[in-house]
PDB file of C-alpha atoms in Angstrom:
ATOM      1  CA  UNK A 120      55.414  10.099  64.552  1.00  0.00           C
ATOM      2  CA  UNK A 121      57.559  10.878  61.581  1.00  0.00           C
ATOM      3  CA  UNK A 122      57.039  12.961  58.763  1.00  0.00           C
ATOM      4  CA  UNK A 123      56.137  10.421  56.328  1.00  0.00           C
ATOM      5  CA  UNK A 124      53.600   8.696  58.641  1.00  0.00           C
ATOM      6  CA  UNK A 125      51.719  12.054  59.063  1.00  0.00           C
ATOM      7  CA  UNK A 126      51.516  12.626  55.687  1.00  0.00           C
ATOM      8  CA  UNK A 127      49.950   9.036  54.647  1.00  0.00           C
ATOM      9  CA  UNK A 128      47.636   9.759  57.304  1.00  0.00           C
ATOM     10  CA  UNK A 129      46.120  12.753  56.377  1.00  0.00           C
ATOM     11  CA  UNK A 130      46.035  11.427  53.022  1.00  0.00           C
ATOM     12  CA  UNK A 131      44.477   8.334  54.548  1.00  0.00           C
ATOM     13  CA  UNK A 132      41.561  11.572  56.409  1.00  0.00           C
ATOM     14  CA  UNK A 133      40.868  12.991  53.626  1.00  0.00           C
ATOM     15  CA  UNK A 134      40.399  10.348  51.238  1.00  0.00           C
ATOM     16  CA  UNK A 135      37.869   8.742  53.882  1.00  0.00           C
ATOM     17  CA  UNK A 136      34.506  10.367  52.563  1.00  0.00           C
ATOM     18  CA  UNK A 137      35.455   9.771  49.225  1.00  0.00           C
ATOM     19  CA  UNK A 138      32.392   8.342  47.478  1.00  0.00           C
ATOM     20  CA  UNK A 139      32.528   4.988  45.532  1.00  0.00           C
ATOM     21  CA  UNK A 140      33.559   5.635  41.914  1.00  0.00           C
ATOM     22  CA  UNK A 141      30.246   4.269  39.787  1.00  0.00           C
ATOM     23  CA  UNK A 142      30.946   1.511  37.579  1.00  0.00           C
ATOM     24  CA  UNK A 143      31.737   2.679  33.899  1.00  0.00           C
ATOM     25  CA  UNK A 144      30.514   0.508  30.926  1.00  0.00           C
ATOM     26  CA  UNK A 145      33.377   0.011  28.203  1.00  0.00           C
ATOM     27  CA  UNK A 146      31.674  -0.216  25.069  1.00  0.00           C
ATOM     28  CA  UNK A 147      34.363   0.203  22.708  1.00  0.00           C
ATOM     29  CA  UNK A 148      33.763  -0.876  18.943  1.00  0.00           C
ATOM     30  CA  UNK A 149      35.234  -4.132  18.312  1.00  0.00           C
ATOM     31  CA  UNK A 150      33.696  -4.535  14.495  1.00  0.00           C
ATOM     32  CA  UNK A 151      34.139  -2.157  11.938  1.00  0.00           C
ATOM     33  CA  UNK A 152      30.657  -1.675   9.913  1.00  0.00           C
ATOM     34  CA  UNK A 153      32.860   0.558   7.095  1.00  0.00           C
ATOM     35  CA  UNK A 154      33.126  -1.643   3.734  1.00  0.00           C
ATOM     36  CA  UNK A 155      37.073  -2.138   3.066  1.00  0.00           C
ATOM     37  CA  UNK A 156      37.248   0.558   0.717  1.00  0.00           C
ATOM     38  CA  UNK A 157      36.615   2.902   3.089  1.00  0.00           C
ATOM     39  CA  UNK A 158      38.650   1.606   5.516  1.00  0.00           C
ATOM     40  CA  UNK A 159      41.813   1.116   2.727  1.00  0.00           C
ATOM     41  CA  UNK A 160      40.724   4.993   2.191  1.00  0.00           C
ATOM     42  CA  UNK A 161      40.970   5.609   5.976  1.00  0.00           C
ATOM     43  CA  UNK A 162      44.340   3.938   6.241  1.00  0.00           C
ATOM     44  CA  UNK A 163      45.951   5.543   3.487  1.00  0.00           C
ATOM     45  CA  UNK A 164      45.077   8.857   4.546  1.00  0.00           C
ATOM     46  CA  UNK A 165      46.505   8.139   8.174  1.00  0.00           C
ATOM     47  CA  UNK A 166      49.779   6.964   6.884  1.00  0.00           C
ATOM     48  CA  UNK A 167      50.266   9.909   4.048  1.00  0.00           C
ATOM     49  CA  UNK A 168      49.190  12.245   7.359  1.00  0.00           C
ATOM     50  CA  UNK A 169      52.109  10.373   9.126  1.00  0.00           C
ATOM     51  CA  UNK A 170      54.120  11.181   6.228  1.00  0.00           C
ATOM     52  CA  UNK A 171      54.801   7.704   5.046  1.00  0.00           C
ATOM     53  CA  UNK A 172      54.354   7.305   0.732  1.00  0.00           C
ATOM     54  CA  UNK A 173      51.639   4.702   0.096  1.00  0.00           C
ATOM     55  CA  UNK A 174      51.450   3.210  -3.058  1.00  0.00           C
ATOM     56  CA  UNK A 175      49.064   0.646  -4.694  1.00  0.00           C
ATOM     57  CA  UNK A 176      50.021  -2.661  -6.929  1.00  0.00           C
ATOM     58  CA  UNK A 177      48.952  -6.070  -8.030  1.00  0.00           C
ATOM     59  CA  UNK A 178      50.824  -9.299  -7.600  1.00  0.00           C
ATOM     60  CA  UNK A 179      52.048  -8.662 -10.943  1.00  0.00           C
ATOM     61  CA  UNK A 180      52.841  -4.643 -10.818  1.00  0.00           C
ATOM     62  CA  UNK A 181      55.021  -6.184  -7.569  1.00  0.00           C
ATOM     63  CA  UNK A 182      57.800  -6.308  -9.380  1.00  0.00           C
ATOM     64  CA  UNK A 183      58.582  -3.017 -11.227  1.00  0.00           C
ATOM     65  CA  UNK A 184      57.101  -0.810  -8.745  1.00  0.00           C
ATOM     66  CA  UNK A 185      59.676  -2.277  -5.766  1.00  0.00           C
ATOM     67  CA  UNK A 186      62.642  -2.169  -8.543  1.00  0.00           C
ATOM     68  CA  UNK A 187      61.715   1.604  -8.739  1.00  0.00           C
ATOM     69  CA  UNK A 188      61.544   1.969  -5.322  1.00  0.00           C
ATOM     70  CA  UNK A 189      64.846  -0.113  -3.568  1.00  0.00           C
ATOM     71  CA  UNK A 190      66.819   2.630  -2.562  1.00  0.00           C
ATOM     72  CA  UNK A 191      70.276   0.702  -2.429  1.00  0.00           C
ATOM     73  CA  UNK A 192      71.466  -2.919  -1.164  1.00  0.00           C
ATOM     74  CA  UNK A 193      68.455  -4.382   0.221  1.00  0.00           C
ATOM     75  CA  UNK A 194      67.807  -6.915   2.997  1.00  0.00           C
ATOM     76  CA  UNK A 195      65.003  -9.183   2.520  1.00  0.00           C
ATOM     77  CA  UNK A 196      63.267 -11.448   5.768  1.00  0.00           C
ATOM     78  CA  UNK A 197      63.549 -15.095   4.790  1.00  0.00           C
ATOM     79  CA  UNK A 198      60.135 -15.479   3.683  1.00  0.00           C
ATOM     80  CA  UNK A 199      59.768 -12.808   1.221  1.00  0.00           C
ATOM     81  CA  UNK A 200      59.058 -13.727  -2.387  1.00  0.00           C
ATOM     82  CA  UNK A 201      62.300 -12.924  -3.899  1.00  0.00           C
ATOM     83  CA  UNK A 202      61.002 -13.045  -7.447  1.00  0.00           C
ATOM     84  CA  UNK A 203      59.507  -9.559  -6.870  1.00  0.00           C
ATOM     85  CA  UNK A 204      62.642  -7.592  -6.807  1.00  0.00           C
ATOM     86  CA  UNK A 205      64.999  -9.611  -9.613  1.00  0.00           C
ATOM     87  CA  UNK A 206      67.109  -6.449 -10.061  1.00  0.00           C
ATOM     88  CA  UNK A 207      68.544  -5.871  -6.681  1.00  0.00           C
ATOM     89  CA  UNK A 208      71.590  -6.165  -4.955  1.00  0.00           C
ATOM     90  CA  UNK A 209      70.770  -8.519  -1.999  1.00  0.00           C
ATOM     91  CA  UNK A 210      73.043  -8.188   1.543  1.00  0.00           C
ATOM     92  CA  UNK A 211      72.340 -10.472   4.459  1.00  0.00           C
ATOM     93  CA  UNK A 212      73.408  -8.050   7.095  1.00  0.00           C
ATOM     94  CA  UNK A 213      71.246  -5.251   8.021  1.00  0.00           C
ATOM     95  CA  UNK A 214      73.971  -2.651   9.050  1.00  0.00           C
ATOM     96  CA  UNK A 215      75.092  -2.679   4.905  1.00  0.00           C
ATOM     97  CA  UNK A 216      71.576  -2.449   3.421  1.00  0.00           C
ATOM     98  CA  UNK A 217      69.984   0.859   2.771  1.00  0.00           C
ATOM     99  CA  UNK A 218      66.928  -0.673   2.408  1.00  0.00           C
ATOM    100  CA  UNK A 219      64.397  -3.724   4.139  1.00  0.00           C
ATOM    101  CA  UNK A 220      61.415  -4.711   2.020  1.00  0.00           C
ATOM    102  CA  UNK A 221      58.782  -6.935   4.221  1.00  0.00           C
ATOM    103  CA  UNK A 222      55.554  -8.134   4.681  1.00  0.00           C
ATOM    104  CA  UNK A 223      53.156  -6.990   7.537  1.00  0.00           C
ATOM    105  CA  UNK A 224      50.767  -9.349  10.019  1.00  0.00           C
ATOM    106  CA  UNK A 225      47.705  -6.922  10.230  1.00  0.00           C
ATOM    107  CA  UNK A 226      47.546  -2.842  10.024  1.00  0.00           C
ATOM    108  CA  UNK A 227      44.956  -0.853  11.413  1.00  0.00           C
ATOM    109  CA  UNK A 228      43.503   2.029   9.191  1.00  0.00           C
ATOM    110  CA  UNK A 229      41.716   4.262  12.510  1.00  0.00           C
ATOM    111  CA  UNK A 230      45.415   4.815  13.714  1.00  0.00           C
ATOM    112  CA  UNK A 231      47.306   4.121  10.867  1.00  0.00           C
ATOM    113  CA  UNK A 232      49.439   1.520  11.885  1.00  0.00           C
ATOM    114  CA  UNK A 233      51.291  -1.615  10.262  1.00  0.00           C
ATOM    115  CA  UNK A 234      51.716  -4.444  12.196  1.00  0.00           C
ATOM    116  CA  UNK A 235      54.781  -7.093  12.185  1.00  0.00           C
ATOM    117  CA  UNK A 236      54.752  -9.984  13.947  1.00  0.00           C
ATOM    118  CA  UNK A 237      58.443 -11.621  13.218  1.00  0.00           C
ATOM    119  CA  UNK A 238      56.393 -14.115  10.620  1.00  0.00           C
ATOM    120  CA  UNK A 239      59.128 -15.565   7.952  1.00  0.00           C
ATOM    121  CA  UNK A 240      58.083 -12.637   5.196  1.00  0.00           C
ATOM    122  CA  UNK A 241      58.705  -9.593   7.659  1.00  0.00           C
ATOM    123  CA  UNK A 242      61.474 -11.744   9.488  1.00  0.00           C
ATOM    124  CA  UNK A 243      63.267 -10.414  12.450  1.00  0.00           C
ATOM    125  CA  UNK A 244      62.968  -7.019  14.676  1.00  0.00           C
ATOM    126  CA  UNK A 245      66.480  -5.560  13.612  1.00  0.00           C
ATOM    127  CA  UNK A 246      65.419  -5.823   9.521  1.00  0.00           C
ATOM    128  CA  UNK A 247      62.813  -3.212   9.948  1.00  0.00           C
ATOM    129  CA  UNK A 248      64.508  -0.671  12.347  1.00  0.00           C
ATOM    130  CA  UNK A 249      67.942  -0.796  11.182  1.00  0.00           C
ATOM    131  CA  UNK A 250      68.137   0.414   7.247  1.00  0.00           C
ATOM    132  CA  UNK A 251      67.232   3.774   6.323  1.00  0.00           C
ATOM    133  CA  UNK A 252      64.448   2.867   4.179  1.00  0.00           C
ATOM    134  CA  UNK A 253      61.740   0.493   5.140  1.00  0.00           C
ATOM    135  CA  UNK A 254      59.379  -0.623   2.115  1.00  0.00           C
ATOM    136  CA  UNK A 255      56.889  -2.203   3.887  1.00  0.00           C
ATOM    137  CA  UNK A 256      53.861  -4.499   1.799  1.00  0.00           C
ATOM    138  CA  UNK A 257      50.396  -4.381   3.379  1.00  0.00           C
ATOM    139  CA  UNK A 258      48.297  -6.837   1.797  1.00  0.00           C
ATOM    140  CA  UNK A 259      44.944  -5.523   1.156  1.00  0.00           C
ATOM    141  CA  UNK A 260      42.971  -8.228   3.068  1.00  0.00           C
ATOM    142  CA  UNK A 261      44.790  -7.714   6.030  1.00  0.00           C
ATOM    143  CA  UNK A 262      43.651  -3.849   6.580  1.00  0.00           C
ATOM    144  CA  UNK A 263      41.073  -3.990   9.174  1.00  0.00           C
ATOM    145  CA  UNK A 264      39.296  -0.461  10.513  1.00  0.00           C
ATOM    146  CA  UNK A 265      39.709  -1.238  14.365  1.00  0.00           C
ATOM    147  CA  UNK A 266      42.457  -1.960  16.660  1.00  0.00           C
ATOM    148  CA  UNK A 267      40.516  -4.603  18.606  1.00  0.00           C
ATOM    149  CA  UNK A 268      39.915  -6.363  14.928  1.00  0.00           C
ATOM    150  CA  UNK A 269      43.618  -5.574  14.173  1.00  0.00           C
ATOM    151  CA  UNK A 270      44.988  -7.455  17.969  1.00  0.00           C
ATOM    152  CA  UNK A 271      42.468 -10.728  17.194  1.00  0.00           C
ATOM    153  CA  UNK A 272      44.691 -11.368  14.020  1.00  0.00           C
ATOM    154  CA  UNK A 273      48.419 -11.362  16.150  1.00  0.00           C
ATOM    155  CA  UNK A 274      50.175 -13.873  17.785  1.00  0.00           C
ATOM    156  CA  UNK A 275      51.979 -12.342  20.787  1.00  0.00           C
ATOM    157  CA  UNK A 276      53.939 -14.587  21.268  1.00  0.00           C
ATOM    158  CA  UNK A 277      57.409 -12.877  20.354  1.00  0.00           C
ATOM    159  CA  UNK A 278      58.590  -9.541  19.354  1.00  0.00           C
ATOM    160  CA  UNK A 279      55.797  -6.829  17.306  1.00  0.00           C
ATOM    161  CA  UNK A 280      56.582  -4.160  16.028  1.00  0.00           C
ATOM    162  CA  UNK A 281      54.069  -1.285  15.241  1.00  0.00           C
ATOM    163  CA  UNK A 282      54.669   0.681  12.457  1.00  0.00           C
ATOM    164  CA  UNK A 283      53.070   4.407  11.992  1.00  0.00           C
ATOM    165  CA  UNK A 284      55.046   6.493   9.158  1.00  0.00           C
ATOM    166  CA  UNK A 285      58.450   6.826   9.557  1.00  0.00           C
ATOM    167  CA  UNK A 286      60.228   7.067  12.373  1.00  0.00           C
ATOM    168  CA  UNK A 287      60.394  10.617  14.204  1.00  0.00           C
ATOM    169  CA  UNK A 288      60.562  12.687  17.486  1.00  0.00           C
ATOM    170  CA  UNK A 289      60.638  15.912  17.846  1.00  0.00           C
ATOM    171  CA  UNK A 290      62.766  18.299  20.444  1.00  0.00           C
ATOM    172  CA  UNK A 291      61.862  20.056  23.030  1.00  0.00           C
ATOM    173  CA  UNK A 292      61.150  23.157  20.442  1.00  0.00           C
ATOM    174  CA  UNK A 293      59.005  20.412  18.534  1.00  0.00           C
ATOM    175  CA  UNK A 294      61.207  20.275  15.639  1.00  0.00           C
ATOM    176  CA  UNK A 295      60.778  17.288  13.989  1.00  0.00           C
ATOM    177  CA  UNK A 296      64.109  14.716  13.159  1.00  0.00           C
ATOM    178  CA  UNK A 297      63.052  11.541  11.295  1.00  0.00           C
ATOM    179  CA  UNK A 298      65.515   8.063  11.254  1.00  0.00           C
ATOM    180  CA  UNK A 299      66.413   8.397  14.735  1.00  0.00           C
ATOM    181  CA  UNK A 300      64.639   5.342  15.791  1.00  0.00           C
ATOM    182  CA  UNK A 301      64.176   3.294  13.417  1.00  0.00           C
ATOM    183  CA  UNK A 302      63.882   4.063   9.122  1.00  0.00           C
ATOM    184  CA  UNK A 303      63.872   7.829   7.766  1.00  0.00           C
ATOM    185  CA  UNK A 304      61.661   6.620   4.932  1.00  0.00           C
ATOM    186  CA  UNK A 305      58.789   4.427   4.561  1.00  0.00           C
ATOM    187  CA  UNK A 306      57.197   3.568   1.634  1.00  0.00           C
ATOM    188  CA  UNK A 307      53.367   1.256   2.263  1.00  0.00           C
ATOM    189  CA  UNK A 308      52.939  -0.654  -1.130  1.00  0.00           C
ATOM    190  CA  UNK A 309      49.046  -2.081  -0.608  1.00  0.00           C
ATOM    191  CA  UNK A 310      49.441  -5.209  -2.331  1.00  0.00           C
ATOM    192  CA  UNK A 311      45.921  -5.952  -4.159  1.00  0.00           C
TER     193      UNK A 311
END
């Protein structure tokens, strides 16, 4: 007998009294009972805690918030109403913009996180991890409280990206570096 075979065997010994482990009931929340101000609330304050800046606009304040807040050539998805930042300078490629503006699928205000699906106004992965500065436009209807609520509203189908404050890691004296990942800033405009 070799090493290894002893071994799995008195694993095998002393696992053989073990008693069945009792069935456990998951009964997570799947519906959020908050009202959506509460839950706009709740996501707000998990993003600023993330240290992402939210911000709050109409349809119509769109326009001259986002022009104060383009840091640089921007690169816009496909699908992104253009007429909200007329003052811009507008690159195609990714690796020459300082700055993505998109939309976002679904976000989830218990952990703070924004949701992109690859949907023609957030367009591809590379947009929102490759400039420095991601402004990123939640609309309001879209916040839900729960991620269960959140994951009924995406289509997994192709790339997602989760989004929760800017990107960061820290080393192994837990000093924090942001934009090594992904964008150093992020700015959350709740649209409505």
């Amino acid at each position: 007998m070799n090493a290894r075979t002893e071994i799995l065997n008195r694993l095998r010994d002393s696992l053989a009294d073990a008693p069945v482990a009792p069935e456990v009931p998951r009964t997570y929340r799947r519906k959020s009972a908050a009202g959506a101000a509460e839950v706009r609330e709740m996501l707000i304050d998990r993003l600023v805690d993330y240290r992402a800046t939210v911000h709050s606009a109409t349809t119509d304040e769109l326009p001259g918030l986002l022009a104060g807040l383009v840091s640089g050539p921007v690169v816009l998805p496909d699908g992104l109403d253009r007429a909200w930042l007329p003052e811009v300078t507008v690159v195609d490629d990714p690796l020459e913009a300082a700055c993505v503006v998109t939309s976002s699928t679904v976000s989830c205000a218990e952990t703070g996180t924004i949701i992109l699906t690859g949907q023609p106004a957030e367009g591809r992965r590379a947009l929102s991890l490759i400039p420095d500065h991601h402004i990123c436009l939640v609309p309001a209807e879209t916040i839900v409280e729960l991620f269960p609520e959140a994951w009924e509203r995406v289509d997994a189908v192709g790339p997602i990206t989760m989004i929760s404050g800017p990107s960061a890691t820290s080393d192994i004296e837990l000093e924090r570096v942001e934009g090594v990942h992904g964008p150093r800033r992020l700015d959350v405009v709740i649209v409505g």
